[in-house]
Coordinates of C-alpha atoms in Angstrom, one line a residue:
M1 CA -14.0 16.7 -6.5
I2 CA -17.4 15.1 -7.2
I3 CA -18.6 12.0 -5.5
H4 CA -21.9 10.2 -5.9
T5 CA -23.2 6.9 -4.4
Y6 CA -26.1 4.6 -5.1
K7 CA -27.5 1.7 -3.1
P8 CA -28.8 -0.9 -5.4
P9 CA -32.3 -2.4 -4.7
G10 CA -33.6 -5.9 -4.7
L11 CA -31.3 -8.9 -5.0
L12 CA -28.0 -7.0 -5.2
S13 CA -28.7 -5.2 -1.9
A14 CA -27.7 -8.4 0.0
F15 CA -24.2 -8.3 -1.7
V16 CA -23.4 -4.7 -2.5
D17 CA -23.0 -1.9 0.0
Y18 CA -23.1 0.8 -2.7
F19 CA -22.0 1.8 -6.1
W20 CA -19.8 4.9 -6.3
Y21 CA -18.7 7.5 -8.9
M22 CA -15.9 10.0 -8.5
E23 CA -14.4 12.6 -10.8
S24 CA -11.7 15.1 -9.9
Q25 CA -9.1 17.3 -11.5
N26 CA -5.8 17.7 -9.5
T27 CA -3.1 20.3 -9.9
A28 CA -0.6 17.7 -8.9
C29 CA -0.5 13.9 -8.9
Q30 CA -0.8 13.3 -5.2
N31 CA -0.8 9.6 -4.3
E32 CA -3.0 8.4 -1.4
L33 CA -3.2 5.5 1.0
S34 CA -6.3 3.3 1.0
L35 CA -6.8 1.5 4.3
P36 CA -8.3 -2.0 4.8
D37 CA -12.0 -2.1 5.8
G38 CA -12.9 -5.8 5.6
S39 CA -14.5 -5.6 2.2
V40 CA -13.8 -5.7 -1.6
D41 CA -14.0 -3.0 -4.3
L42 CA -14.4 -3.5 -8.0
I43 CA -13.1 -0.5 -9.8
I44 CA -13.6 0.8 -13.4
D45 CA -11.3 3.6 -14.5
L46 CA -13.0 5.7 -17.2
T47 CA -10.0 7.8 -18.1
A48 CA -6.9 5.6 -18.3
D49 CA -6.2 2.5 -20.3
Q50 CA -3.8 1.4 -17.6
V51 CA -4.0 2.0 -13.9
L52 CA -1.0 2.3 -11.5
M53 CA -1.3 1.1 -8.0
A54 CA 1.2 0.1 -5.3
T55 CA 1.3 -2.4 -2.5
A56 CA 2.2 -1.8 1.1
S57 CA 5.7 -3.2 0.2
N58 CA 6.0 -0.6 -2.6
E59 CA 5.6 -3.0 -5.4
T60 CA 4.1 -1.1 -8.4
L61 CA 1.2 -2.8 -10.2
R62 CA 0.0 -2.0 -13.7
L63 CA -3.6 -3.0 -14.1
N64 CA -6.2 -3.0 -16.8
P65 CA -8.8 -0.3 -16.1
V66 CA -11.4 -2.8 -14.8
F67 CA -9.9 -4.4 -11.7
V68 CA -10.7 -5.8 -8.2
C69 CA -9.1 -4.8 -4.9
G70 CA -9.3 -8.0 -3.0
P71 CA -9.8 -8.2 0.8
H72 CA -6.8 -6.3 2.3
S73 CA -5.3 -6.4 5.8
R74 CA -2.6 -3.9 4.7
H75 CA -2.9 -0.5 3.1
F76 CA -2.2 0.0 -0.6
V77 CA -1.4 3.1 -2.6
I78 CA -3.6 4.7 -5.2
C79 CA -1.4 6.5 -7.8
N80 CA -3.6 9.4 -8.9
S81 CA -3.5 11.1 -12.3
L82 CA -4.2 14.7 -13.0
V83 CA -7.7 13.9 -14.2
T84 CA -9.7 11.1 -12.5
R85 CA -13.1 9.6 -13.5
V86 CA -13.9 6.3 -11.8
I87 CA -16.9 4.2 -11.0
G88 CA -16.9 1.3 -8.6
I89 CA -18.7 -1.3 -6.6
H90 CA -18.1 -1.5 -2.8
F91 CA -19.3 -4.9 -1.8
K92 CA -20.6 -5.8 1.6
P93 CA -18.2 -8.1 3.6
G94 CA -18.5 -11.5 1.9
G95 CA -20.6 -10.1 -0.8
A96 CA -18.1 -10.2 -3.7
Y97 CA -17.7 -14.0 -3.7
P98 CA -20.5 -14.8 -6.2
F99 CA -19.1 -12.2 -8.7
I100 CA -15.4 -13.0 -8.3
G101 CA -15.7 -16.7 -8.2
Y102 CA -12.3 -17.2 -6.6
P103 CA -12.2 -18.2 -2.9
L104 CA -11.6 -14.7 -1.5
D105 CA -8.6 -15.8 0.6
Q106 CA -6.8 -16.3 -2.7
L107 CA -7.1 -12.5 -3.3
H108 CA -6.0 -11.5 0.2
N109 CA -3.9 -8.3 -0.3
V110 CA -4.1 -8.8 -4.1
M111 CA -5.3 -6.4 -6.9
L112 CA -6.3 -8.2 -10.1
S113 CA -7.4 -7.2 -13.5
M114 CA -11.0 -8.4 -14.0
D115 CA -10.4 -9.8 -17.5
A116 CA -8.7 -12.7 -15.6
I117 CA -12.2 -13.5 -14.3
W118 CA -14.7 -12.1 -16.7
G119 CA -12.6 -12.3 -19.9
H120 CA -13.6 -9.8 -22.6
L121 CA -16.8 -8.9 -20.8
A122 CA -14.8 -6.8 -18.4
G123 CA -13.7 -4.5 -21.2
K124 CA -17.1 -4.6 -22.8
L125 CA -18.7 -3.4 -19.6
R126 CA -16.3 -0.4 -19.5
E127 CA -17.1 0.4 -23.1
E128 CA -20.8 0.4 -22.3
L129 CA -20.3 2.8 -19.4
L130 CA -18.2 5.2 -21.4
E131 CA -21.1 5.6 -23.9
L132 CA -23.5 6.8 -21.2
P133 CA -23.7 10.5 -20.5
T134 CA -24.7 10.5 -16.8
F135 CA -23.5 8.7 -13.7
E136 CA -27.2 7.8 -12.9
Q137 CA -27.4 5.9 -16.2
M138 CA -24.0 4.3 -15.4
F139 CA -25.3 3.1 -12.0
H140 CA -28.3 1.5 -13.6
R141 CA -26.3 -0.2 -16.3
L142 CA -23.8 -1.4 -13.8
H143 CA -26.7 -2.9 -11.7
D144 CA -28.0 -4.8 -14.7
R145 CA -24.7 -6.1 -15.9
L146 CA -23.5 -7.1 -12.5
L147 CA -26.5 -9.5 -12.1
Q148 CA -25.5 -11.0 -15.5
L149 CA -21.8 -11.3 -14.7
A150 CA -22.2 -13.3 -11.5
V151 CA -20.1 -16.5 -11.8
K152 CA -21.5 -18.2 -8.7
P153 CA -25.1 -18.6 -7.4
L154 CA -26.4 -15.4 -5.8
D155 CA -26.6 -16.8 -2.2
R156 CA -24.5 -16.5 0.9
H157 CA -23.7 -19.3 3.3
P158 CA -25.9 -18.6 6.4
A159 CA -23.1 -19.5 8.8
V160 CA -20.9 -16.8 7.2
Q161 CA -23.6 -14.3 7.2
Y162 CA -24.5 -15.0 10.9
A163 CA -20.8 -14.7 11.8
I164 CA -20.3 -11.4 9.9
E165 CA -23.2 -9.8 11.7
H166 CA -21.9 -10.9 15.1
V167 CA -18.2 -10.3 14.5
S168 CA -18.9 -6.8 13.1
K169 CA -20.6 -5.6 16.3
K170 CA -18.8 -2.9 18.2
N171 CA -16.3 -4.2 20.7
A172 CA -16.7 -7.8 19.4
Q173 CA -13.9 -9.9 20.8
T174 CA -12.1 -12.6 18.9
D175 CA -13.1 -15.2 21.5
H176 CA -16.6 -14.9 20.2
V177 CA -15.6 -17.2 17.4
Q178 CA -16.2 -20.3 19.5
H179 CA -19.5 -19.0 20.6
I180 CA -20.5 -18.5 16.9
V181 CA -19.3 -22.1 16.1
D182 CA -21.5 -23.4 19.0
Q183 CA -24.5 -21.5 17.6
I184 CA -24.2 -22.6 13.9
G185 CA -23.6 -26.2 14.5
I186 CA -20.7 -26.9 12.2
S187 CA -17.1 -27.8 13.1
H188 CA -14.6 -25.0 13.9
R189 CA -12.4 -26.0 10.9
R190 CA -15.3 -26.0 8.5
F191 CA -16.5 -22.6 9.7
I192 CA -13.0 -21.1 9.2
E193 CA -12.8 -22.5 5.7
L194 CA -16.2 -21.1 4.8
F195 CA -15.5 -17.7 6.3
Q196 CA -12.1 -17.4 4.5
R197 CA -13.6 -18.5 1.2
E198 CA -16.4 -15.8 1.3
T199 CA -14.7 -12.9 3.0
G200 CA -10.9 -13.5 2.5
Y201 CA -10.2 -13.3 6.2
T202 CA -10.0 -15.5 9.2
P203 CA -12.7 -14.4 11.7
K204 CA -10.0 -13.2 14.1
R205 CA -8.4 -10.9 11.5
Y206 CA -11.8 -9.7 10.2
S207 CA -12.7 -8.8 13.8
R208 CA -9.4 -6.8 14.2
I209 CA -10.0 -4.9 11.0
R210 CA -13.6 -4.0 12.0
R211 CA -12.4 -2.7 15.4
F212 CA -9.7 -0.6 13.6
Q213 CA -12.5 0.8 11.3
E214 CA -14.6 1.6 14.4
V215 CA -11.7 3.7 15.7
L216 CA -11.5 5.6 12.4
R217 CA -15.2 6.2 12.3
E218 CA -15.2 7.5 15.9
R219 CA -12.2 9.7 15.3
N220 CA -13.8 11.3 12.3
E221 CA -17.1 11.8 14.1
R222 CA -15.4 13.5 17.0
Q223 CA -13.5 16.1 14.9
K224 CA -12.4 18.0 18.0
M225 CA -11.5 14.9 19.9
T226 CA -7.7 14.3 19.7
D227 CA -7.3 11.7 22.4
W228 CA -6.7 8.5 20.4
S229 CA -6.3 6.5 23.7
A230 CA -9.9 7.3 24.8
I231 CA -11.3 6.4 21.4
A232 CA -9.3 3.1 21.3
L233 CA -10.5 2.1 24.8
D234 CA -14.1 2.9 23.8
C235 CA -13.7 0.6 20.7
G236 CA -12.4 -2.4 22.7
Y237 CA -8.6 -2.1 22.7
Y238 CA -7.2 -3.1 26.1
D239 CA -4.2 -0.7 26.1
Q240 CA -2.4 1.9 24.0
S241 CA 0.4 -0.5 22.7
H242 CA -2.3 -3.0 21.5
F243 CA -4.0 -0.2 19.6
I244 CA -0.8 1.3 18.1
K245 CA 0.3 -2.2 17.0
D246 CA -2.9 -2.8 15.1
F247 CA -3.0 0.7 13.7
R248 CA 0.5 0.4 12.2
A249 CA -0.2 -3.1 10.9
F250 CA -3.2 -2.0 9.0
S251 CA -2.2 1.5 7.9
G252 CA 1.5 1.7 7.9
L253 CA 1.1 4.9 10.0
S254 CA 1.2 6.0 13.6
P255 CA -2.2 7.5 14.7
T256 CA -0.6 11.0 14.8
D257 CA 0.3 10.7 11.1
Y258 CA -3.3 9.9 10.1
V259 CA -4.7 12.7 8.0
T260 CA -7.7 12.1 5.8
I261 CA -8.2 13.7 2.4
P262 CA -11.0 16.4 2.5
G263 CA -14.2 15.2 1.0
R264 CA -13.2 11.6 0.9
H265 CA -14.0 8.5 3.0
H266 CA -12.0 8.1 6.2
N267 CA -10.1 5.2 4.6
H268 CA -8.4 7.6 2.1
V269 CA -5.4 9.2 3.7
H270 CA -2.7 11.6 2.6
L271 CA 0.6 9.8 1.8

């Protein structure tokens, strides 16, 4: 398995966490779970003309090879093929909105072919990438085209950006929302509308997902640490049942069933 990443400079750095490229050859088609992380990925499959994915409720989706995984609060299933070659964009929380155009809460737990948004330009982008011999060239082409394909102005509402920075802090509590509202000087209702539009989540749900992600990061950094309870308490869960409830809600697994795929991000888990 080969994985490369690239952090775009300049204007895109405010919206995109990184571009990524992956290629692999599998001896068997092993499906995997992808867990929610509070963000959005745009994916371009460079091998298949149609991509198979599945929802947490086992609904099979057949997507065009350029598609978006909207903001999820449940896992979804990646149906791998024997040969995989994929490039993608991992947006920062709230960063996908100018390029998707839809209010992101309309794409909550949704995967959508990008020709519904970009029309024929989605397929044209894939064709351009297929003509390039190296992933470095693909990254640079993707950078240039993404700037051109934005469907909304490249700006972020300052209230949403402020809230993301504060809600994303380790051990942030959901009751911080009122504090944020007091700081930004807009109504609670307007703040919730803006936050859902640009991130796809309510602030409370986003905070829960970020806390869940903090647990996964801690677990993978402490490879020899098997005490999930200690990690959960360190990350702000008030008891074991609270932690297990969130873990099951977001992953469909119990903590003891969580096994990451070697060489992959901690959100990619053996099915």
